[in-house]
mmCIF file of C-alpha atoms and ligand atoms in Angstrom:
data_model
loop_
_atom_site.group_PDB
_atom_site.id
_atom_site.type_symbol
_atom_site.label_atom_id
_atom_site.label_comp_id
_atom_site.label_asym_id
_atom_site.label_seq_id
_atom_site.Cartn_x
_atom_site.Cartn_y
_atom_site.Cartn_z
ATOM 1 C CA UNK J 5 0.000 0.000 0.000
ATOM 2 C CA UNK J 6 1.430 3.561 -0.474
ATOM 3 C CA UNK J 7 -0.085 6.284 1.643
ATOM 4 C CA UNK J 8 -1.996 9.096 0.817
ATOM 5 C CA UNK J 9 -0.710 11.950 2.531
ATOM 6 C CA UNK J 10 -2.516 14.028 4.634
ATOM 7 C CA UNK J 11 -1.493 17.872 3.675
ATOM 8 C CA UNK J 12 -1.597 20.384 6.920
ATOM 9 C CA UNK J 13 -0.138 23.354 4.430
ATOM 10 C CA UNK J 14 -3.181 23.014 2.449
ATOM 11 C CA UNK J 15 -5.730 22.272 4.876
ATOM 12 C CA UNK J 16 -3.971 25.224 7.264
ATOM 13 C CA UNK J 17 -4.873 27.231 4.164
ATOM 14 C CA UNK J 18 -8.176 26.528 4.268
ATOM 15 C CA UNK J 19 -8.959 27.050 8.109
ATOM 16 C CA UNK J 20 -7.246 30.305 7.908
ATOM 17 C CA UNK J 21 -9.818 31.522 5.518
ATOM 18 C CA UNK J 22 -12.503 30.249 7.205
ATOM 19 C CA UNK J 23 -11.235 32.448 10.400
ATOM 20 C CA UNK J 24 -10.917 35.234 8.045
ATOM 21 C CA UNK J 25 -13.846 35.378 6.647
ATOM 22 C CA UNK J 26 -15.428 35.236 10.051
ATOM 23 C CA UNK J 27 -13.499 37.705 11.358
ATOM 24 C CA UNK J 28 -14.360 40.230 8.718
ATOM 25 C CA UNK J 29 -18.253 39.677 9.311
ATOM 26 C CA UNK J 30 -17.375 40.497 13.206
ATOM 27 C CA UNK J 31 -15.555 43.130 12.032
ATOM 28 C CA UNK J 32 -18.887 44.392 10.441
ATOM 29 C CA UNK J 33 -20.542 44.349 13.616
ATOM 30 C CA UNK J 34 -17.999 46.433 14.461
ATOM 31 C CA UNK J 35 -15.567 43.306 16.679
ATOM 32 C CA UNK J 36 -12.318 43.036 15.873
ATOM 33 C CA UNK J 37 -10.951 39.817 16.982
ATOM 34 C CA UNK J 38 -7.517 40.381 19.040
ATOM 35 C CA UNK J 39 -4.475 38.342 19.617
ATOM 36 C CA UNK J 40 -1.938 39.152 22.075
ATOM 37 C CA UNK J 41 1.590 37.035 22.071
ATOM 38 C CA UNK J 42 3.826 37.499 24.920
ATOM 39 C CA UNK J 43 7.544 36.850 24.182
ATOM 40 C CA UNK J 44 10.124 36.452 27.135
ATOM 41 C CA UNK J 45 13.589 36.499 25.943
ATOM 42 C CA UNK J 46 15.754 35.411 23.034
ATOM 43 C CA UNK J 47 15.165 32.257 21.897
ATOM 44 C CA UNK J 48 15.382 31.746 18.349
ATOM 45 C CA UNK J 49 12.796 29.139 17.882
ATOM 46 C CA UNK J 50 10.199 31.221 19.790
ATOM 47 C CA UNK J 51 11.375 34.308 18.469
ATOM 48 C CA UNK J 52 10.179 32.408 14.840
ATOM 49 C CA UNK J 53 6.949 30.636 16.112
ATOM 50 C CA UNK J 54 5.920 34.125 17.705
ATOM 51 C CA UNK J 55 6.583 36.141 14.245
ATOM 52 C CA UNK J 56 4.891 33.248 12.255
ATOM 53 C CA UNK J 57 1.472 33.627 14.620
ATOM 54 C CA UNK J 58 1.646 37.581 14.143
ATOM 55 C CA UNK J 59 1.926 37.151 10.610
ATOM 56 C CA UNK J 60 -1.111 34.455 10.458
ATOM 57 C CA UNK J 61 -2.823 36.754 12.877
ATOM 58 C CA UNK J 62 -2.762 39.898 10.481
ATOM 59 C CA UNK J 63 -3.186 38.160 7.667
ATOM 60 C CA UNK J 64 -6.766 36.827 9.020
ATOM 61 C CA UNK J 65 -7.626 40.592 9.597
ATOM 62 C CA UNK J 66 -7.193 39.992 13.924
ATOM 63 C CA UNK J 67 -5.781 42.406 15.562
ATOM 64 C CA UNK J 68 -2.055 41.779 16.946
ATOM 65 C CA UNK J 69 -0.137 42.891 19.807
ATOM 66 C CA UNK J 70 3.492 41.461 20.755
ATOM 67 C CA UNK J 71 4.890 41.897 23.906
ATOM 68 C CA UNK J 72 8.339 41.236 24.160
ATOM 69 C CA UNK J 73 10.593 41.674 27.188
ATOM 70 C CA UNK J 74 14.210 40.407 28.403
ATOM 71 C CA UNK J 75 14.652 37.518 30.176
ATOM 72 C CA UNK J 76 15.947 39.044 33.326
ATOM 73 C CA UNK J 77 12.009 40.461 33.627
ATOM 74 C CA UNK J 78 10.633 39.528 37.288
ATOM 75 C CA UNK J 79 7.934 37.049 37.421
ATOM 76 C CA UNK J 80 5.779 40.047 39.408
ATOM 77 C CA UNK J 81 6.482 41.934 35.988
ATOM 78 C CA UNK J 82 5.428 39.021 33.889
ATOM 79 C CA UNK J 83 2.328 38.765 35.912
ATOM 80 C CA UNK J 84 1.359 42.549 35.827
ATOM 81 C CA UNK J 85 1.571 42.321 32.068
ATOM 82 C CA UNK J 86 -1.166 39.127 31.676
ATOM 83 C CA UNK J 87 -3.111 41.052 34.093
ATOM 84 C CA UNK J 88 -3.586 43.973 31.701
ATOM 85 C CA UNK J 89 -4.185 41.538 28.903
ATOM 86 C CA UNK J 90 -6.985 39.923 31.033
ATOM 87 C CA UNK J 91 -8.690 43.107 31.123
ATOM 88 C CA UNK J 92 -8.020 45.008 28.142
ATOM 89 C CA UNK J 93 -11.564 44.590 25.959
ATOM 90 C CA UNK J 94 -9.121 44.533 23.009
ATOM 91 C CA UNK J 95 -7.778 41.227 23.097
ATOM 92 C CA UNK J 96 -9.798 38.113 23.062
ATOM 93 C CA UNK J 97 -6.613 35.265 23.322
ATOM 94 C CA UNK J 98 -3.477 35.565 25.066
ATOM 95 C CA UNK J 99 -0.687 33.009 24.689
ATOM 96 C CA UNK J 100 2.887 33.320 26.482
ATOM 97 C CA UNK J 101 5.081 31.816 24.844
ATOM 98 C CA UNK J 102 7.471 28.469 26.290
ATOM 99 C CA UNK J 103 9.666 27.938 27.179
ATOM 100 C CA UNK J 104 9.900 30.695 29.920
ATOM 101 C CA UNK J 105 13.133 31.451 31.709
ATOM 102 C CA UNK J 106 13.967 29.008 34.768
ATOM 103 C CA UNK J 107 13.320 32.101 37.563
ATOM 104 C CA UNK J 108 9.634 32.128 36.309
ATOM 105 C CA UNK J 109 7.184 29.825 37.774
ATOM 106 C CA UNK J 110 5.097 28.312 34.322
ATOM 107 C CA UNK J 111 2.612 27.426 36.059
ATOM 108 C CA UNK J 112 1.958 30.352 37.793
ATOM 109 C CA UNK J 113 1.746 32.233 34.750
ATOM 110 C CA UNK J 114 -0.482 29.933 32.718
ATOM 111 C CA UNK J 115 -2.656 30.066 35.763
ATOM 112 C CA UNK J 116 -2.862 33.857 36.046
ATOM 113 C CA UNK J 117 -4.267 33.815 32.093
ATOM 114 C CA UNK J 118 -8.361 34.196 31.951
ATOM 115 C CA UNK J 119 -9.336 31.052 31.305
ATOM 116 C CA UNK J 120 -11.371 32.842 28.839
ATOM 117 C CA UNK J 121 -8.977 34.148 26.802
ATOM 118 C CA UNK J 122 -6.373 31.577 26.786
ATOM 119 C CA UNK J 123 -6.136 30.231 23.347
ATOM 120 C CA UNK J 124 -3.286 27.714 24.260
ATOM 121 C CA UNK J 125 -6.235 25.490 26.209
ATOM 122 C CA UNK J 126 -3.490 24.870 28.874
ATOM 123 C CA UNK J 127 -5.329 26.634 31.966
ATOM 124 C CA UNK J 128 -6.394 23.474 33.930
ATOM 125 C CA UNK J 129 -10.242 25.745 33.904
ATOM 126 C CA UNK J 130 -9.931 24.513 29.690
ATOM 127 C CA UNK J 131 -8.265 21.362 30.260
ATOM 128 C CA UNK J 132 -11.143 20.191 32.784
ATOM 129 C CA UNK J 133 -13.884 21.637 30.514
ATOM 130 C CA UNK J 134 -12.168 19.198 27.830
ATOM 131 C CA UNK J 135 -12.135 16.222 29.525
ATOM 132 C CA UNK J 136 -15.776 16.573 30.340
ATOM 133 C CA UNK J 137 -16.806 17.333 26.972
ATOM 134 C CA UNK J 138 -17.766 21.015 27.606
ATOM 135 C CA UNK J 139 -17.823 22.734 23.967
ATOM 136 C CA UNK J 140 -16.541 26.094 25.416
ATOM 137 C CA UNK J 141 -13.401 24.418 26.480
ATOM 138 C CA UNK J 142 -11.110 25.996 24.164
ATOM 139 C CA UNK J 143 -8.396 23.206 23.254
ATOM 140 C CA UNK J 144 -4.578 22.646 23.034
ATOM 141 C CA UNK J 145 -3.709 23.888 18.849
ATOM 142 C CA UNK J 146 -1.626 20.733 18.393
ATOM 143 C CA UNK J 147 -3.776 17.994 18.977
ATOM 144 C CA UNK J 148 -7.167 20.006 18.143
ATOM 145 C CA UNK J 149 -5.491 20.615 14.503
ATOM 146 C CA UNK J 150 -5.275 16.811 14.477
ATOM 147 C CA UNK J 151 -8.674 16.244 14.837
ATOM 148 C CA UNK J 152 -9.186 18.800 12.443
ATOM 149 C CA UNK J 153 -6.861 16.390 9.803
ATOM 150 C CA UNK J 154 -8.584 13.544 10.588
ATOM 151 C CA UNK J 155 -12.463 14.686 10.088
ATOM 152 C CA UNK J 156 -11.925 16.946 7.154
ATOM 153 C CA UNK J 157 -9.799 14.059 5.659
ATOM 154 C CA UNK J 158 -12.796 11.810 5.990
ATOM 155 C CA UNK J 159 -10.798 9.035 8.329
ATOM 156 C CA UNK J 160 -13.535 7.835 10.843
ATOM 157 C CA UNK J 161 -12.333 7.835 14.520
ATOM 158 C CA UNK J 162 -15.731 5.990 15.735
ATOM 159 C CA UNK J 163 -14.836 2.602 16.595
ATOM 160 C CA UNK J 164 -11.165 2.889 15.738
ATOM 161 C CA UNK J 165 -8.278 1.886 18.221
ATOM 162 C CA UNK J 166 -5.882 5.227 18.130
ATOM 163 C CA UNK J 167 -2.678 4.876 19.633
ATOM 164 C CA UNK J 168 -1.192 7.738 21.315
ATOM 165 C CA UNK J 169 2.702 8.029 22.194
ATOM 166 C CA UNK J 170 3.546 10.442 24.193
ATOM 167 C CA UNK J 171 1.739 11.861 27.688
ATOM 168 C CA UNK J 172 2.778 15.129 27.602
ATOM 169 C CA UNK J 173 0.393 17.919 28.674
ATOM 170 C CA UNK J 174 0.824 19.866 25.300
ATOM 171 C CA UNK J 175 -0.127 17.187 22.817
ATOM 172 C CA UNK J 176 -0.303 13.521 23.742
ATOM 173 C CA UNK J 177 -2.853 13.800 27.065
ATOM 174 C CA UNK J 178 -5.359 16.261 25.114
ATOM 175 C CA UNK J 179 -4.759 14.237 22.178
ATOM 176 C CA UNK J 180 -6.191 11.060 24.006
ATOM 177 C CA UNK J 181 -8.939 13.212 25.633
ATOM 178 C CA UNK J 182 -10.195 14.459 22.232
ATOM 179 C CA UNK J 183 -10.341 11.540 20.785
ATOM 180 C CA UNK J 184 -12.550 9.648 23.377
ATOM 181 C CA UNK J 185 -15.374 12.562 23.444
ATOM 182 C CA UNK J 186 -18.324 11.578 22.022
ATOM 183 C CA UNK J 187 -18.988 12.803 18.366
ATOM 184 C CA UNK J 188 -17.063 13.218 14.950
ATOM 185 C CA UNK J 189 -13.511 13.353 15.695
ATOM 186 C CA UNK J 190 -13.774 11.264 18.739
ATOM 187 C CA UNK J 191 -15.317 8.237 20.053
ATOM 188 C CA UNK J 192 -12.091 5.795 19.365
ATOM 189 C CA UNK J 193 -10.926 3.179 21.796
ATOM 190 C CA UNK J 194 -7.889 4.830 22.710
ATOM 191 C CA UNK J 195 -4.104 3.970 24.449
ATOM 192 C CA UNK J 196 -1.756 6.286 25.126
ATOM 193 C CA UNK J 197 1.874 4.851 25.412
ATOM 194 C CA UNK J 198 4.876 6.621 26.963
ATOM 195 C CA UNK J 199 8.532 5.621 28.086
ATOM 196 C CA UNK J 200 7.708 2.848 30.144
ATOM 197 C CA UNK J 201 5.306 1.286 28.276
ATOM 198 C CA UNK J 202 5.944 -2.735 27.846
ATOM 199 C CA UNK J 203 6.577 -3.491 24.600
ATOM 200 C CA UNK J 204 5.205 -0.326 22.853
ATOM 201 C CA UNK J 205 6.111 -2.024 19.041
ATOM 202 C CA UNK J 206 3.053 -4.675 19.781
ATOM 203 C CA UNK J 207 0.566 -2.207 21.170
ATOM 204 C CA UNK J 208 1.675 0.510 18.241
ATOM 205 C CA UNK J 209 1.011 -2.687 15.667
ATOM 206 C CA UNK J 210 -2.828 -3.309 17.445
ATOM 207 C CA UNK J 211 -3.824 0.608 16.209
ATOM 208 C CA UNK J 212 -6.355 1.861 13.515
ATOM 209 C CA UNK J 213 -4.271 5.152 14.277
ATOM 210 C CA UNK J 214 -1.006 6.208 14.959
ATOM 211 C CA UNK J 215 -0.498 9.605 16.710
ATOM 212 C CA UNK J 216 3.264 9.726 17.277
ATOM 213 C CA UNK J 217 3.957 12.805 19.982
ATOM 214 C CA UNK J 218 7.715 11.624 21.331
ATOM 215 C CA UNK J 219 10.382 14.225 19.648
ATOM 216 C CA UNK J 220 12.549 11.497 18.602
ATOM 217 C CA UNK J 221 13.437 11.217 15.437
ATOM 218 C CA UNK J 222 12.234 8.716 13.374
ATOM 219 C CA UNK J 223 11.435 6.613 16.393
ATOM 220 C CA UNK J 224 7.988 4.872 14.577
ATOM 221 C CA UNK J 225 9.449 2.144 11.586
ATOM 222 C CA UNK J 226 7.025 0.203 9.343
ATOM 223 C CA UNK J 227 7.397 -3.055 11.113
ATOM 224 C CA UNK J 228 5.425 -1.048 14.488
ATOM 225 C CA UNK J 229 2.422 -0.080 11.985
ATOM 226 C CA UNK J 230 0.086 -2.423 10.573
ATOM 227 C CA UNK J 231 -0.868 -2.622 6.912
ATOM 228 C CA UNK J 232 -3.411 -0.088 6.095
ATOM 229 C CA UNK J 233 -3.082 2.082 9.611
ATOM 230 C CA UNK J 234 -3.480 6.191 9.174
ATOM 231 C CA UNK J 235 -0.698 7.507 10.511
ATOM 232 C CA UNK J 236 -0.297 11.279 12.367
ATOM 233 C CA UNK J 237 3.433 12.687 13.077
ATOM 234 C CA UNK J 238 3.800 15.086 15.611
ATOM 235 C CA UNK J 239 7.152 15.107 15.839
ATOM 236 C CA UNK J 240 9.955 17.607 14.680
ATOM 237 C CA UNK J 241 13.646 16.528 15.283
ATOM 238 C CA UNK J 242 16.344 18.414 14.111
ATOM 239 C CA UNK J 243 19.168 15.842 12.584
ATOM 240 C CA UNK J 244 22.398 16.719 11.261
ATOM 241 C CA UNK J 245 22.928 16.770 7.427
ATOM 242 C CA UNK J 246 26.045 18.357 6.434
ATOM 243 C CA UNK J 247 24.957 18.290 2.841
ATOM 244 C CA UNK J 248 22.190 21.327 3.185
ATOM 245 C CA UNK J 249 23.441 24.856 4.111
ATOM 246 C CA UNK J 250 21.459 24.846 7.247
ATOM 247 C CA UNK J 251 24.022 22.008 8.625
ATOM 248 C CA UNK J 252 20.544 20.289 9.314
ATOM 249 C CA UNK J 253 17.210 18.682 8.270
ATOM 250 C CA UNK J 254 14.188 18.532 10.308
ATOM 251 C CA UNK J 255 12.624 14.967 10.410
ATOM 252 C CA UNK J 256 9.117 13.536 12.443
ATOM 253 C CA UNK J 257 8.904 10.763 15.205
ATOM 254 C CA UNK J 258 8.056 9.090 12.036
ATOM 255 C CA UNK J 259 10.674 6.712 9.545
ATOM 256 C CA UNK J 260 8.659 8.279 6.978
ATOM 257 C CA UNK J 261 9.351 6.987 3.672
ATOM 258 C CA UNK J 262 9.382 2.935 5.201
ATOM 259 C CA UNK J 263 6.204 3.494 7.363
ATOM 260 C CA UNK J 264 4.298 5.761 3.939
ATOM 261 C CA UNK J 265 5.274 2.146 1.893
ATOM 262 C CA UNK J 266 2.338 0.650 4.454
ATOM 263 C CA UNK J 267 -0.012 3.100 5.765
ATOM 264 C CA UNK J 268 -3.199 3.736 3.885
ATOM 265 C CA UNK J 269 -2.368 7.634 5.138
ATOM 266 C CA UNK J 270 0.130 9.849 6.657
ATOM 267 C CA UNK J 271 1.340 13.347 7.458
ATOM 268 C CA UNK J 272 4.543 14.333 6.511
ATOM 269 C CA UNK J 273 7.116 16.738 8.745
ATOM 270 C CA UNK J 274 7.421 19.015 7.384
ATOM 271 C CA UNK J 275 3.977 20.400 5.949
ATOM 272 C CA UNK J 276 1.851 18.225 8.004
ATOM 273 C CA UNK J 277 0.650 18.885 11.661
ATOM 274 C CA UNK J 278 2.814 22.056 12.039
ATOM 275 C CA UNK J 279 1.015 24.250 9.670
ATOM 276 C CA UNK J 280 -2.149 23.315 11.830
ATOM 277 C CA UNK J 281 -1.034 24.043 15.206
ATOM 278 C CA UNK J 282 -1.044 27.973 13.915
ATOM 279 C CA UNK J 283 -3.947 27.726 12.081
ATOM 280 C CA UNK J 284 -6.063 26.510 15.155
ATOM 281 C CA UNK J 285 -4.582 29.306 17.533
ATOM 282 C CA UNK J 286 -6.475 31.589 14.701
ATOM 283 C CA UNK J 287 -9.394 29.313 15.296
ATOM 284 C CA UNK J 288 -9.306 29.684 19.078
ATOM 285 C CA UNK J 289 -9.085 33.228 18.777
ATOM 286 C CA UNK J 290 -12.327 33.338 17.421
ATOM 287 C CA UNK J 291 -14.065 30.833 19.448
ATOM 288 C CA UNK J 292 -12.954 33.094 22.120
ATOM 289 C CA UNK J 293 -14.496 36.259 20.483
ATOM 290 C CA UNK J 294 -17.606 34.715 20.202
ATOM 291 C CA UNK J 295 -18.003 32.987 23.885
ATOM 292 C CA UNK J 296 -17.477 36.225 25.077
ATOM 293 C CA UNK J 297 -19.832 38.402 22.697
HETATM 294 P P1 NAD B 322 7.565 16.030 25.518
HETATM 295 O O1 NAD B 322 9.046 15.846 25.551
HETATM 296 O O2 NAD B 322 6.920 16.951 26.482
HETATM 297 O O3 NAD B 322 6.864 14.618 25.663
HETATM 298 C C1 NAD B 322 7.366 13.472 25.017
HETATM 299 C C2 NAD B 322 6.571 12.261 25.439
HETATM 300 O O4 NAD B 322 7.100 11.139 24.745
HETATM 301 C C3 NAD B 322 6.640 11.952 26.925
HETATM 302 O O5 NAD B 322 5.349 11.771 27.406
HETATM 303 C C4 NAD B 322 7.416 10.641 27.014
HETATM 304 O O6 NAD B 322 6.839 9.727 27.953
HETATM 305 C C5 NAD B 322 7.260 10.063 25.626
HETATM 306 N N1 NAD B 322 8.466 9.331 25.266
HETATM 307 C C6 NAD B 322 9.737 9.773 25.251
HETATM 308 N N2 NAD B 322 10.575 8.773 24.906
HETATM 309 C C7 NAD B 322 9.823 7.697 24.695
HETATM 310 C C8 NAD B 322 10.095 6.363 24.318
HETATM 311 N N3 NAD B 322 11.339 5.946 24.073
HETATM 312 N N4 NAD B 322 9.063 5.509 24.208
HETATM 313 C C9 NAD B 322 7.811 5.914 24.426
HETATM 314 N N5 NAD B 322 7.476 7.167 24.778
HETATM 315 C C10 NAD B 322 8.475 8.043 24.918
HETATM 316 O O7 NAD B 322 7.244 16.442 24.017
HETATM 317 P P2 NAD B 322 5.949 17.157 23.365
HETATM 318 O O8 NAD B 322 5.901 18.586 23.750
HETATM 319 O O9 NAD B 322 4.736 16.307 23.552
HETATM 320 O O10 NAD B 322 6.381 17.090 21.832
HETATM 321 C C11 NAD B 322 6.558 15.863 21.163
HETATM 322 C C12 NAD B 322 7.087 16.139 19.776
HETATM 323 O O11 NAD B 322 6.115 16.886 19.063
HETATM 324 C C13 NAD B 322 8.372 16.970 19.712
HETATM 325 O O12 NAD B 322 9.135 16.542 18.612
HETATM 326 C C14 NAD B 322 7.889 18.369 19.479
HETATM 327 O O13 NAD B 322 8.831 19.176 18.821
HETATM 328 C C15 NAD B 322 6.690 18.104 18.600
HETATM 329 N N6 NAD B 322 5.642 19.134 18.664
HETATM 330 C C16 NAD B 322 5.176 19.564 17.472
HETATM 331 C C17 NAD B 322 4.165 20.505 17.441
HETATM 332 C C18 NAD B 322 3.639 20.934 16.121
HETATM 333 O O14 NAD B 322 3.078 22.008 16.002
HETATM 334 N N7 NAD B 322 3.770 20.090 15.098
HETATM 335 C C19 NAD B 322 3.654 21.046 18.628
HETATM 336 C C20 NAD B 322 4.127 20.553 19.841
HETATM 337 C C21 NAD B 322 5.133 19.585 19.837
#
């Protein structure tokens, strides 16, 4: 079997205009949906996801705001500043960008956001909401833009076995909670496998669906998937290639071309989940814009 591959750059595409074009009938009504992305320090990749979001953001006709300050701020400072946000009837989602500097308390933070505006879904006020199946829970971009994949890509979760690998709070523990809520998108039979899971190859081999969330490269090979299984890579692994100018390639949790050879579908990294994961903070945005109007 050769996969058919499952395109995030396209389908990204097409969410983004579907924000846009609700966000110019708000805008009619005289709402203009508002973003705010706070940046603490210098790190390069969040330096790049942070301009990528204000680009997406403006681009869907949202208003933008980036905050940036140097790592040495104080946590009080960091505080003060989400504080503002909370109130100011401007913005409608906040996200603070991770990894914050080790002197900050992440939780603390993420707590501080209003549940209401906090796009990211990581407030545990969003997380419970998700787990019971509240529809105003607004959910983690990653895993949310997989479901999105999935159901526009007509591959039925009902009744499937999805295997999850990973547990992490950002993608593979929302992941598993979205896809056991009742409705499209969701009611699979689902296993989430982590780094002391007994023999993970045998319980990857059992699934309908793969959803690989590890960061190791190329850590999934064809003889853990099953004939025929759809498979989702999360991952993205930097590996050295001294033959591109970079110095270096970036590669999913995923042995791509061995595991494509078998799967009846796949995403490929990059172009597949990443393009999502910006596309749903757009998506978020809204949904926040219109719980609160
Ligand atoms: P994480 O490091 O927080 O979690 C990794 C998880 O993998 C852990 O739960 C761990 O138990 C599990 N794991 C590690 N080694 C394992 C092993 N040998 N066997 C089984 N399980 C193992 O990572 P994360 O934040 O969930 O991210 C996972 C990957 O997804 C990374 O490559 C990251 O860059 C990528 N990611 C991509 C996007 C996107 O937009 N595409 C967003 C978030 C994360």
């Amino acid at each position: 079997m050769s996969a058919r591959i499952i395109d995030g750059v396209a389908l990204g595409k097409v969410i983004r205009q579907e924000v846009a074009a609700e966000a110019a009938a708000l805008k009619a009504r005289g709402i203009t949906p508002g973003l705010a992305v706070v940046l603490v320090g210098e790190n390069p990749a969040s330096k790049a996801y942070v301009g990528s979001k204000e680009k997406a953001c403006l681009e869907a006709g949202m208003h933008s705001v980036k905050v940036t300050r140097p790592a040495e701020i104080t946590e009080a400072e960091l505080l003060a500043i989400v504080d503002q946000l909370n109130t100011d009837p401007t913005i409608h989602g906040i996200l603070v960008q991770l990894p914050l500097p080790k002197h900050i308390n992440t939780e603390r933070v993420l707590l501080r956001i209003n549940p209401a505006k906090d796009v990211d879904g990581f407030h545990p006020v969003n997380v419970g909401k998700l787990v019971i199946g509240d529809p105003t829970a607004l959910k983690p971009c990653t895993p949310w833009g997989v479901i999105q994949m999935l159901t526009r890509n007509g591959i039925d979760t009902k009744g499937a076995h999805a295997v999850v690998i990973g547990r992490s709070t950002i993608v593979g523990k929302p992941m598993a909670n979205l896809l056991i809520q009742q409705g499209p998108g969701g009611d699979a039979t689902v296993t989430v496998c982590h780094s002391r899971t007994k023999d993970l190859p045998a319980v990857v081999r059992s699934a309908d669906i793969v959803i690989a969330a590890i960061g190791k490269a190329e850590f999934v090979t064809a003889d853990m998937v099953r004939d025929g299984a759809v498979v989702i890579d999360v991952g993205i692994n930097r590996v050295d290639d001294a033959s591109l100018p970079k110095g270096y390639k970036l590669v999913g949790d995923v042995a791509y071309a061995e595991v494509a050879a078998k799967a009846s579908a796949i995403t490929p990294v990059p172009g597949g989940v990443g393009p999502m994961t910006i596309a749903m903070l757009l998506a978020n945005t809204l949904q926040a814009v219109k719980q609160s109007s």
